[in-house]
């Protein structure tokens, strides 16, 4: 997709969002499927999260969903691609990094102040889970998640705190982990 490729090709600011876009383009993800929600960018809009199964025809896929409401909705699709051995990067717009440990109930949740409930649901249907709520280890977590999805040919879960994607950070200037796509 033009927006994803443009973000990836513009390294003027080393941000988490640019790093993620660059890494997705490098593995051949041209389209990222999403359901309109809070703060979504120009992505391939879908009527529901089931379109993430697109990986079957492309070799690898990616979807972006909102925290909990979108995550629980796409869970069925992720379980399906897990059983089909398809690498899908499931990116969730997680809670603000300042919200962790505050014991607050957020909208788009199931009404509990526990931010780990969605993560627990994904643990049985993904081969790797990453919760990115700080910039220091974000590059390593994202690269490890994508690398693991490709290596294992299974979906991965990556929750990224909603307030981090546009913040420049020196860690995104480091050499990324090399990827290789497993032959099918």
GROMACS .gro file of C-alpha atoms in nm:
model
  184
    1UNK     CA    1   0.000   0.000   0.000
    2UNK     CA    2   0.127   0.343  -0.086
    3UNK     CA    3   0.094   0.484   0.267
    4UNK     CA    4   0.287   0.193   0.423
    5UNK     CA    5   0.565   0.211   0.161
    6UNK     CA    6   0.589   0.590   0.197
    7UNK     CA    7   0.624   0.566   0.576
    8UNK     CA    8   0.888   0.296   0.541
    9UNK     CA    9   1.091   0.490   0.284
   10UNK     CA   10   1.105   0.811   0.487
   11UNK     CA   11   1.363   0.749   0.761
   12UNK     CA   12   1.397   1.116   0.861
   13UNK     CA   13   1.262   1.038   1.206
   14UNK     CA   14   1.343   0.706   1.366
   15UNK     CA   15   1.003   0.635   1.522
   16UNK     CA   16   0.831   0.315   1.628
   17UNK     CA   17   0.563   0.364   1.359
   18UNK     CA   18   0.819   0.408   1.082
   19UNK     CA   19   1.018   0.110   1.204
   20UNK     CA   20   0.710  -0.111   1.205
   21UNK     CA   21   0.605   0.009   0.857
   22UNK     CA   22   0.956  -0.052   0.721
   23UNK     CA   23   0.971  -0.402   0.866
   24UNK     CA   24   0.629  -0.496   0.725
   25UNK     CA   25   0.726  -0.373   0.378
   26UNK     CA   26   1.054  -0.568   0.399
   27UNK     CA   27   0.869  -0.897   0.449
   28UNK     CA   28   0.628  -0.831   0.165
   29UNK     CA   29   0.326  -0.688   0.345
   30UNK     CA   30   0.171  -0.440   0.106
   31UNK     CA   31  -0.170  -0.418   0.268
   32UNK     CA   32  -0.260  -0.393   0.635
   33UNK     CA   33  -0.619  -0.478   0.717
   34UNK     CA   34  -0.802  -0.280   0.980
   35UNK     CA   35  -1.145  -0.198   1.109
   36UNK     CA   36  -1.204   0.175   1.155
   37UNK     CA   37  -1.148   0.264   1.517
   38UNK     CA   38  -0.970   0.520   1.724
   39UNK     CA   39  -0.681   0.687   1.544
   40UNK     CA   40  -0.650   0.441   1.252
   41UNK     CA   41  -0.434   0.558   0.962
   42UNK     CA   42  -0.510   0.512   0.592
   43UNK     CA   43  -0.527   0.136   0.584
   44UNK     CA   44  -0.735  -0.118   0.394
   45UNK     CA   45  -1.070  -0.074   0.566
   46UNK     CA   46  -1.274  -0.386   0.636
   47UNK     CA   47  -1.623  -0.445   0.763
   48UNK     CA   48  -1.484  -0.686   1.024
   49UNK     CA   49  -1.159  -0.845   1.138
   50UNK     CA   50  -1.205  -1.168   0.938
   51UNK     CA   51  -1.018  -1.022   0.640
   52UNK     CA   52  -0.688  -1.087   0.821
   53UNK     CA   53  -0.696  -1.440   0.674
   54UNK     CA   54  -0.559  -1.279   0.355
   55UNK     CA   55  -0.218  -1.426   0.443
   56UNK     CA   56  -0.317  -1.752   0.273
   57UNK     CA   57  -0.292  -1.593  -0.071
   58UNK     CA   58   0.001  -1.360   0.002
   59UNK     CA   59   0.234  -1.570   0.219
   60UNK     CA   60   0.223  -1.322   0.507
   61UNK     CA   61  -0.041  -1.085   0.635
   62UNK     CA   62  -0.097  -0.809   0.887
   63UNK     CA   63  -0.394  -0.657   1.061
   64UNK     CA   64  -0.441  -0.365   1.297
   65UNK     CA   65  -0.722  -0.363   1.551
   66UNK     CA   66  -0.827  -0.165   1.856
   67UNK     CA   67  -0.748  -0.281   2.207
   68UNK     CA   68  -0.981  -0.550   2.346
   69UNK     CA   69  -1.290  -0.485   2.130
   70UNK     CA   70  -1.101  -0.537   1.803
   71UNK     CA   71  -0.857  -0.784   1.957
   72UNK     CA   72  -1.126  -1.017   2.084
   73UNK     CA   73  -1.308  -0.991   1.753
   74UNK     CA   74  -1.002  -1.087   1.547
   75UNK     CA   75  -0.915  -1.371   1.787
   76UNK     CA   76  -1.125  -1.619   1.588
   77UNK     CA   77  -0.938  -1.533   1.268
   78UNK     CA   78  -0.600  -1.560   1.440
   79UNK     CA   79  -0.696  -1.904   1.573
   80UNK     CA   80  -0.786  -2.004   1.218
   81UNK     CA   81  -0.459  -1.885   1.065
   82UNK     CA   82  -0.273  -2.054   1.352
   83UNK     CA   83  -0.428  -2.388   1.256
   84UNK     CA   84  -0.345  -2.320   0.890
   85UNK     CA   85   0.020  -2.236   0.970
   86UNK     CA   86   0.002  -1.884   0.826
   87UNK     CA   87   0.222  -1.597   0.943
   88UNK     CA   88   0.005  -1.300   1.037
   89UNK     CA   89   0.125  -1.000   1.235
   90UNK     CA   90  -0.167  -0.895   1.456
   91UNK     CA   91  -0.102  -0.539   1.571
   92UNK     CA   92  -0.318  -0.401   1.849
   93UNK     CA   93  -0.339  -0.035   1.943
   94UNK     CA   94  -0.278  -0.089   2.312
   95UNK     CA   95  -0.349   0.133   2.611
   96UNK     CA   96  -0.148   0.450   2.664
   97UNK     CA   97   0.184   0.358   2.826
   98UNK     CA   98   0.104   0.596   3.113
   99UNK     CA   99  -0.208   0.394   3.193
  100UNK     CA  100  -0.029   0.078   3.305
  101UNK     CA  101  -0.050   0.027   3.679
  102UNK     CA  102  -0.313   0.298   3.731
  103UNK     CA  103  -0.590   0.049   3.810
  104UNK     CA  104  -0.825   0.242   3.578
  105UNK     CA  105  -1.095   0.090   3.362
  106UNK     CA  106  -1.053   0.194   2.997
  107UNK     CA  107  -1.318   0.210   2.730
  108UNK     CA  108  -1.298  -0.068   2.471
  109UNK     CA  109  -1.228  -0.318   2.750
  110UNK     CA  110  -1.439  -0.574   2.930
  111UNK     CA  111  -1.478  -0.341   3.228
  112UNK     CA  112  -1.181  -0.451   3.438
  113UNK     CA  113  -0.862  -0.253   3.511
  114UNK     CA  114  -0.651  -0.553   3.402
  115UNK     CA  115  -0.478  -0.480   3.068
  116UNK     CA  116  -0.353  -0.839   3.032
  117UNK     CA  117  -0.687  -1.007   2.960
  118UNK     CA  118  -0.655  -0.971   2.581
  119UNK     CA  119  -0.295  -1.092   2.591
  120UNK     CA  120  -0.402  -1.404   2.783
  121UNK     CA  121  -0.656  -1.487   2.512
  122UNK     CA  122  -0.392  -1.464   2.237
  123UNK     CA  123  -0.133  -1.683   2.412
  124UNK     CA  124  -0.285  -2.010   2.291
  125UNK     CA  125  -0.331  -1.905   1.927
  126UNK     CA  126  -0.006  -1.718   1.856
  127UNK     CA  127   0.356  -1.833   1.864
  128UNK     CA  128   0.484  -1.506   2.017
  129UNK     CA  129   0.330  -1.217   2.207
  130UNK     CA  130   0.480  -0.873   2.257
  131UNK     CA  131   0.347  -0.586   2.463
  132UNK     CA  132   0.529  -0.269   2.362
  133UNK     CA  133   0.469  -0.009   2.632
  134UNK     CA  134   0.810   0.161   2.623
  135UNK     CA  135   1.051   0.260   2.346
  136UNK     CA  136   1.368   0.109   2.491
  137UNK     CA  137   1.292  -0.251   2.391
  138UNK     CA  138   1.031  -0.180   2.121
  139UNK     CA  139   1.260  -0.252   1.823
  140UNK     CA  140   1.371  -0.584   1.968
  141UNK     CA  141   1.016  -0.691   2.054
  142UNK     CA  142   0.876  -0.597   1.711
  143UNK     CA  143   1.163  -0.757   1.518
  144UNK     CA  144   1.150  -1.072   1.729
  145UNK     CA  145   0.774  -1.100   1.679
  146UNK     CA  146   0.797  -1.066   1.300
  147UNK     CA  147   1.097  -1.298   1.280
  148UNK     CA  148   0.919  -1.560   1.490
  149UNK     CA  149   0.604  -1.540   1.275
  150UNK     CA  150   0.812  -1.602   0.963
  151UNK     CA  151   1.022  -1.876   1.119
  152UNK     CA  152   0.731  -2.063   1.277
  153UNK     CA  153   0.478  -1.979   1.003
  154UNK     CA  154   0.227  -1.885   1.272
  155UNK     CA  155   0.054  -1.564   1.380
  156UNK     CA  156   0.200  -1.330   1.642
  157UNK     CA  157   0.042  -1.069   1.869
  158UNK     CA  158   0.198  -0.723   1.902
  159UNK     CA  159   0.027  -0.469   2.128
  160UNK     CA  160   0.170  -0.120   2.092
  161UNK     CA  161   0.078   0.157   2.336
  162UNK     CA  162  -0.118   0.416   2.142
  163UNK     CA  163   0.098   0.710   2.251
  164UNK     CA  164   0.434   0.568   2.132
  165UNK     CA  165   0.417   0.531   1.755
  166UNK     CA  166   0.522   0.884   1.654
  167UNK     CA  167   0.790   0.946   1.918
  168UNK     CA  168   1.148   0.948   1.780
  169UNK     CA  169   1.392   0.723   1.966
  170UNK     CA  170   1.756   0.635   1.903
  171UNK     CA  171   1.692   0.260   1.932
  172UNK     CA  172   1.519   0.260   1.591
  173UNK     CA  173   1.849   0.361   1.430
  174UNK     CA  174   2.008   0.028   1.530
  175UNK     CA  175   2.056  -0.255   1.284
  176UNK     CA  176   1.736  -0.457   1.265
  177UNK     CA  177   1.716  -0.835   1.309
  178UNK     CA  178   1.748  -1.008   0.971
  179UNK     CA  179   1.436  -1.181   0.842
  180UNK     CA  180   1.400  -1.487   0.624
  181UNK     CA  181   1.075  -1.626   0.494
  182UNK     CA  182   1.046  -2.004   0.525
  183UNK     CA  183   0.979  -2.182   0.196
  184UNK     CA  184   0.637  -2.349   0.193
   0.00000   0.00000   0.00000
